[in-house]
Every structure is written in C-alpha cells, then in structure tokens.
XYZ file of C-alpha atoms in Angstrom:
375
model
C 5.621 22.331 -4.112
C 2.210 21.376 -5.417
C 1.220 17.946 -4.277
C -1.531 16.272 -6.304
C -3.779 13.923 -4.397
C -3.136 10.297 -5.265
C -5.580 8.378 -7.431
C -6.785 6.170 -4.609
C -7.504 9.191 -2.399
C -9.624 10.853 -5.047
C -11.559 7.647 -5.617
C -12.272 7.338 -1.907
C -14.230 10.552 -2.109
C -16.505 9.555 -4.972
C -16.492 5.843 -5.748
C -19.693 4.008 -5.096
C -21.764 6.900 -3.809
C -24.459 6.038 -6.328
C -24.707 2.567 -4.848
C -27.074 3.949 -2.272
C -29.609 2.534 -4.717
C -27.509 -0.462 -5.709
C -30.039 -2.976 -4.454
C -33.550 -2.793 -5.898
C -36.185 -1.430 -3.624
C -38.761 -4.045 -2.699
C -42.370 -3.034 -2.302
C -45.199 -5.340 -1.321
C -48.661 -4.012 -1.934
C -52.146 -5.419 -1.531
C -50.968 -8.787 -0.231
C -53.005 -11.121 1.929
C -56.208 -10.032 0.210
C -58.457 -13.027 -0.375
C -61.424 -13.295 -2.721
C -64.043 -15.943 -3.240
C -62.959 -16.630 -6.779
C -59.942 -16.066 -9.006
C -59.877 -15.543 -12.753
C -58.342 -18.714 -14.252
C -54.776 -18.280 -15.491
C -51.976 -20.824 -16.037
C -50.971 -22.198 -12.631
C -47.401 -22.394 -11.347
C -45.851 -24.369 -8.527
C -43.300 -22.947 -6.145
C -40.599 -24.919 -7.979
C -41.483 -23.207 -11.245
C -41.654 -19.714 -9.797
C -37.956 -18.901 -9.984
C -37.724 -20.017 -13.634
C -40.699 -17.845 -14.580
C -39.081 -14.881 -12.845
C -35.765 -15.434 -14.596
C -37.489 -15.579 -17.971
C -39.416 -12.373 -17.256
C -36.275 -10.570 -16.090
C -34.247 -11.729 -19.079
C -36.841 -10.299 -21.484
C -37.283 -7.183 -19.294
C -40.974 -7.921 -18.823
C -42.528 -5.376 -16.481
C -45.460 -7.488 -15.340
C -45.671 -11.181 -14.503
C -49.066 -12.685 -13.602
C -49.772 -16.302 -12.689
C -51.883 -18.509 -10.416
C -50.077 -20.050 -7.462
C -51.331 -23.433 -6.233
C -50.533 -24.244 -2.623
C -50.803 -22.873 0.887
C -51.077 -19.104 0.696
C -50.207 -18.583 4.337
C -46.465 -18.249 3.678
C -46.699 -16.960 0.121
C -45.368 -13.480 0.907
C -42.058 -14.816 2.170
C -41.922 -17.389 -0.598
C -42.351 -14.715 -3.266
C -39.736 -12.500 -1.638
C -37.259 -15.385 -1.491
C -37.968 -16.506 -5.061
C -37.441 -12.982 -6.424
C -34.170 -12.579 -4.536
C -32.913 -15.983 -5.678
C -33.840 -15.277 -9.280
C -32.049 -11.953 -9.207
C -28.932 -13.336 -7.543
C -28.691 -16.188 -10.042
C -28.034 -13.642 -12.814
C -25.695 -10.907 -11.511
C -26.121 -8.715 -14.577
C -29.911 -8.703 -14.291
C -29.685 -8.306 -10.517
C -27.970 -4.944 -10.766
C -30.093 -3.626 -13.618
C -33.388 -4.091 -11.754
C -34.432 -0.784 -10.223
C -37.382 -1.966 -8.131
C -40.005 -4.666 -7.817
C -43.409 -5.076 -6.184
C -45.885 -7.926 -5.834
C -49.500 -8.523 -4.848
C -51.801 -11.513 -4.695
C -55.497 -12.282 -4.170
C -57.228 -15.609 -3.800
C -58.234 -18.319 -1.370
C -56.256 -20.105 1.318
C -55.087 -22.731 -1.204
C -54.452 -20.687 -4.343
C -53.776 -17.137 -5.328
C -53.420 -14.970 -8.394
C -50.020 -13.301 -8.166
C -48.883 -10.156 -9.940
C -45.224 -9.126 -9.871
C -44.194 -5.768 -11.296
C -40.582 -4.985 -12.191
C -38.774 -1.845 -13.300
C -35.318 -1.732 -14.825
C -32.384 0.640 -15.156
C -31.546 -0.888 -18.533
C -34.079 -1.833 -21.234
C -33.993 -4.985 -23.305
C -32.767 -2.973 -26.295
C -30.041 -1.326 -24.212
C -28.826 -4.686 -22.938
C -28.772 -5.923 -26.531
C -26.595 -2.920 -27.380
C -24.234 -3.870 -24.544
C -24.088 -7.463 -25.772
C -23.315 -6.528 -29.377
C -20.751 -3.893 -28.378
C -19.008 -6.262 -25.981
C -18.865 -8.928 -28.678
C -17.294 -6.468 -31.131
C -14.783 -5.128 -28.601
C -13.692 -8.601 -27.544
C -13.160 -9.423 -31.213
C -10.700 -6.531 -31.359
C -8.812 -6.919 -28.080
C -8.797 -10.708 -27.646
C -6.565 -12.529 -30.096
C -6.088 -16.193 -30.845
C -3.782 -17.969 -28.451
C -4.222 -15.477 -25.594
C -4.107 -16.930 -22.095
C -6.869 -16.101 -19.627
C -4.336 -13.904 -17.808
C -3.842 -11.814 -20.945
C -7.591 -11.621 -21.568
C -8.309 -10.258 -18.097
C -5.596 -7.599 -18.441
C -6.844 -6.570 -21.901
C -10.422 -6.228 -20.619
C -9.330 -4.330 -17.501
C -7.277 -1.849 -19.523
C -9.971 -1.337 -22.170
C -12.578 -0.453 -19.542
C -10.273 1.934 -17.674
C -9.258 3.719 -20.881
C -12.754 3.770 -22.403
C -14.742 4.925 -19.352
C -14.553 7.831 -16.978
C -16.256 8.196 -13.634
C -19.622 9.971 -13.676
C -19.007 12.781 -11.214
C -22.716 13.683 -11.298
C -23.489 10.132 -10.139
C -26.519 9.782 -12.398
C -25.414 6.865 -14.597
C -25.526 3.351 -13.182
C -25.353 0.864 -16.040
C -22.967 -0.727 -18.491
C -25.093 0.771 -21.248
C -24.505 4.258 -19.843
C -20.781 3.596 -19.832
C -20.630 2.331 -23.405
C -23.076 4.837 -24.875
C -21.987 8.011 -23.088
C -18.475 7.128 -21.926
C -19.159 7.576 -18.220
C -20.846 5.713 -15.368
C -20.408 5.029 -11.651
C -18.767 1.988 -10.068
C -21.890 -0.129 -10.577
C -21.616 0.455 -14.340
C -17.885 -0.309 -14.322
C -18.386 -3.611 -12.523
C -21.366 -4.579 -14.708
C -19.371 -3.973 -17.885
C -16.407 -5.899 -16.468
C -18.749 -8.749 -15.523
C -20.253 -8.896 -19.003
C -16.913 -8.691 -20.838
C -15.194 -11.254 -18.630
C -18.159 -13.627 -18.857
C -18.242 -13.396 -22.669
C -14.482 -14.043 -22.733
C -15.017 -17.242 -20.753
C -13.708 -15.859 -17.450
C -15.762 -16.697 -14.361
C -16.301 -13.646 -12.171
C -18.621 -12.148 -9.586
C -19.733 -8.673 -8.576
C -18.829 -7.708 -5.016
C -20.903 -5.321 -2.907
C -19.009 -3.472 -0.226
C -17.678 -0.167 0.952
C -14.633 1.910 0.080
C -13.670 5.354 1.273
C -16.609 5.272 3.668
C -19.162 4.840 0.880
C -20.993 2.013 -0.876
C -18.989 0.524 -3.701
C -18.910 -2.376 -6.189
C -16.102 -4.243 -7.945
C -15.340 -7.721 -9.331
C -13.912 -11.022 -8.154
C -12.129 -12.871 -10.978
C -11.343 -16.597 -11.150
C -8.016 -17.483 -12.815
C -6.569 -20.993 -12.796
C -8.799 -21.941 -9.882
C -7.861 -18.927 -7.727
C -9.921 -15.827 -6.982
C -8.646 -12.238 -7.167
C -10.217 -8.812 -6.603
C -10.282 -6.352 -9.517
C -11.558 -2.788 -9.142
C -11.658 -1.041 -12.525
C -13.255 2.060 -10.988
C -10.398 2.692 -8.588
C -7.854 1.924 -11.312
C -9.313 4.748 -13.410
C -7.743 8.130 -12.486
C -10.038 10.928 -11.381
C -10.204 13.385 -13.031
C -9.921 11.202 -16.098
C -6.559 11.170 -17.878
C -6.532 9.842 -21.433
C -4.925 6.423 -21.902
C -3.689 6.302 -18.309
C -4.273 2.996 -16.530
C -3.478 2.225 -12.913
C -3.041 -1.352 -11.671
C -3.112 -0.580 -7.955
C -6.348 -2.589 -7.619
C -5.629 -5.279 -10.180
C -6.009 -8.891 -9.014
C -5.521 -8.401 -5.288
C -5.952 -10.740 -2.340
C -8.537 -10.245 0.405
C -5.910 -8.826 2.751
C -4.590 -6.434 0.094
C -8.108 -5.283 -0.770
C -9.093 -4.794 2.864
C -6.586 -1.978 3.249
C -9.312 0.390 1.977
C -12.240 -1.831 0.911
C -14.646 -3.836 3.057
C -17.530 -6.258 2.549
C -19.840 -8.298 4.759
C -21.443 -10.773 2.358
C -19.817 -14.163 1.878
C -17.691 -14.348 -1.274
C -15.052 -16.835 -2.467
C -11.777 -16.269 -0.638
C -8.966 -14.554 -2.507
C -5.837 -15.598 -0.642
C -3.203 -16.086 -3.350
C -0.803 -13.295 -4.319
C -1.012 -12.654 -8.054
C 2.637 -11.634 -8.008
C 3.490 -15.097 -6.666
C 1.196 -16.695 -9.242
C 3.011 -14.986 -12.115
C 6.397 -15.769 -10.558
C 5.502 -19.473 -10.515
C 4.279 -19.380 -14.130
C 7.499 -17.669 -15.222
C 9.650 -20.158 -13.329
C 7.771 -23.065 -14.918
C 9.011 -21.940 -18.337
C 7.213 -23.014 -21.473
C 5.953 -21.187 -24.527
C 4.089 -18.570 -22.495
C 6.868 -17.713 -20.041
C 7.696 -14.509 -21.925
C 4.030 -13.484 -21.831
C 3.901 -13.904 -18.066
C 7.180 -12.010 -17.684
C 5.741 -9.121 -19.688
C 2.681 -9.073 -17.420
C 4.948 -9.181 -14.374
C 6.904 -6.170 -15.588
C 3.779 -4.279 -16.695
C 2.286 -4.645 -13.223
C 5.517 -3.190 -11.773
C 6.122 -6.243 -9.638
C 9.919 -5.887 -9.971
C 9.582 -2.729 -7.867
C 7.770 -4.751 -5.216
C 10.692 -7.158 -5.314
C 12.908 -4.243 -4.351
C 14.595 -3.970 -7.738
C 15.434 -0.477 -8.947
C 14.077 1.328 -5.902
C 15.112 4.950 -5.526
C 16.500 5.622 -2.068
C 17.973 9.148 -2.075
C 17.611 12.653 -3.467
C 20.701 12.069 -5.612
C 19.045 9.035 -7.245
C 15.863 11.012 -7.993
C 17.810 13.963 -9.340
C 19.867 11.764 -11.668
C 16.822 9.949 -13.049
C 14.946 13.216 -13.641
C 17.981 14.722 -15.383
C 18.078 11.746 -17.774
C 14.370 12.112 -18.568
C 14.764 15.848 -19.213
C 17.507 15.184 -21.759
C 15.033 12.908 -23.560
C 12.428 15.654 -23.632
C 10.200 13.922 -21.072
C 8.180 15.768 -18.442
C 7.261 12.886 -16.120
C 8.839 9.951 -14.325
C 7.422 6.987 -12.392
C 9.583 5.074 -9.920
C 9.555 3.027 -6.754
C 10.673 4.901 -3.653
C 12.024 3.384 -0.462
C 10.899 5.694 2.287
C 8.017 7.706 3.649
C 6.126 10.556 2.033
C 7.839 12.930 4.430
C 11.311 11.828 3.328
C 10.155 11.951 -0.311
C 9.185 15.613 0.062
C 12.633 16.392 1.432
C 14.377 14.478 -1.355
C 12.352 16.245 -4.044
C 13.647 19.662 -2.992
C 16.909 19.007 -4.822
C 15.029 18.957 -8.147
C 14.689 22.740 -8.077
C 18.431 22.836 -8.736
C 17.527 21.674 -12.256
C 15.755 24.990 -12.897
C 12.310 23.424 -13.017
C 9.396 25.851 -12.772
C 6.931 23.558 -11.044
C 6.914 20.030 -9.668
C 3.962 17.859 -8.686
C 3.727 14.245 -7.602
C 1.284 11.443 -6.979
C 1.864 8.521 -4.654
C 0.251 5.138 -4.075
C 1.341 2.222 -1.910
C 3.631 -0.214 -3.691
C 1.789 -3.387 -2.853
C 2.264 -4.378 0.797
C 6.011 -3.598 0.794
C 5.768 -0.333 2.709
C 7.388 1.460 -0.230
C 5.782 4.045 -2.505
C 5.022 4.259 -6.199
C 5.748 7.832 -7.200
C 4.801 9.662 -10.383
C 6.568 12.995 -10.850
C 5.554 15.679 -13.313
C 7.392 18.944 -14.014
C 7.559 21.951 -16.296
C-alpha cells in the first residue's frame, strides 16, 4: 500500500525556510562622526522622524536625508527605534523592506542624517498588487456577505491561486500574483492586503513551524482573534482547486500543536467551531450561511457525526463511490493510523489496483481526516 505523506507533513519540510531573511538586515555605517559644520537642510524633531520614515517607505524612497536637532549622544538608538517603529506600524511595508542603513555627521547638538532603504517590492509592483487585489475582491466579495464569508472567500482564493515556491526565491505578494508562486511570507502578505482591503483587521505572525521560520496571519472576527495559515492549507505539491482548512481560524492551543511564536500577539482563545455553532443557534437571516460554513469546514465530523469506525464501513462507502465513477473519498475515521492501515486492507477485495491515502488530525478530537484515492 502506497501511503502519501499528509499535507501538513510536507509543509513542515518547506514552509517558511525563506524567512531566514524575513526581517530586514540593519546596517549602521559612519555614525558618530562629527564635523564642524553641516550643510543646511530642513530640520526634523524626534517626534517627526517616524512620520518622515513612513512617508519615505510608502513611496519606496531609497534615500532619506534630514537635519536632526537635539542631543546627538543617543541618536543611534533613537534612529534604530524610530525605523523599527515605522516599519512595524505598517505590516505590509515592514515585510517588503529588504535592508536599511543609516549614518549621521554633525555637532553634539545637531546632525545631518542619511537613511538608505532597499525593498523586495517596488512602488510599481505594490501598485500592481493593490489594483489586482481590488479587482479580485470585486469578483469574490458580493453584496450582503458577512465578514465570515469574506474571510473564507479570500482564504480559498489564495490557496487555489498560489503554489509554494519550492526554490524559495520569491518572497512577496507581487511574486505570488505575477508568477503564481511565493513562499509563506508572500502568502501572508497577500492575505494581509486582501483582508485589510475587505475591511477585516488582521496581523502577520512571525514564528516557527516544522523546525523552520514561518509566517501566517491572525484574523479578527466579531471581536475574537483566530490563526489562519494559507501556506499550510495549500497542498504540496500543488493540486489544482484543492483547498485544505486544517489551519483555518484556529485557537492558540490548536495552532501550537505544530507552530510556535515568541513575540506578543493578541490571544486567540475562542474555538471557531463554537463560534459558528452559536451563530447557527441564534437563528436569523444568516443562519443558513453559517451552517454552510460549518459543514464546509467539516465540523460535523469533529462532532462525531458520520465517523467511520470499521473496515466494513470503509468498504461500503468506497463501493458506493465506485458505482458513481468516483476515484476518491474523504471521511472522518475513529481510530489510529495503525488501525486505519489494517482496515484499508479489505479494499483490495474490490479488485482495486492501487490505493493511497492522506491523513490529518481532525481538530483536537483525536480522530483522523482521511482522503483515499484508488485506481
């Protein structure tokens, strides 16, 4: 029996490797060099510094020069802090900056500062991302959609549209949209941009997964935060129109099964399955929409409904699919992978030539989600 490695196992081997250069490299050069005089340029206070940096980054300016008025003794740290704060205040810009460097010359009370920036994505490329995102949202977001529907539509579009860059050379949302492939940084940047434009508050999370650096998103829905990893929901190797939801709107505890992070982020401590259950129970005009989402996310299987528990059950379900001309079946299985292997042996009685399967955990239930394929 040929066992295919599950989606999450494949992703563990590749996701986020390119994030070794996720954070821009900082270089300070020529600092603490004082001169008797400084060429007059427009002065800037420490309070104005961050705004000037944000403006330069937004326009992808590569050089920013200004005169700083104040004590120069602690200017190095002040510049470093201002640059970091400016970058962090705009997540999209933060992760498109490749490197930065600064220098200053002057007296003890003023200095001429030069900051140099390099980017992974040009101003024109970001404009392309903006226009493409606007057009895509116009197609996939319809009038009357709830935020829950918008997030799912965006998640699915990204997973279907992109594939993971196995060469790990593409880092941006532009790369993903223009070439069709990027690494996890590009996935999370595109998700950030699309969610933001759709009015959904979200953040990019830096962490580790599968022993490597990785990035994904935190999404705010109805006042509650959830993790969403579009990279790990995209099968590797890429399979057309196939979307996993194993990493869709998870809690901290669910995400920590194979992801980790050390920075402080908003807590995600509400089960999305419970959130949808409450929305369905509340009734109203959108109850059917929430029920459809609930079913699409395979939550009924996590509730224990329709679980397959024996070889006879598997054999009967496969026989029904064969009569319909199908060559695959997905189901919830109550048991271990070892017992699954034993139960699958009975399928050879159906004169199948080959059988393969993929498994992922079915939430935190201890059961398995199994996808069978045969010829």
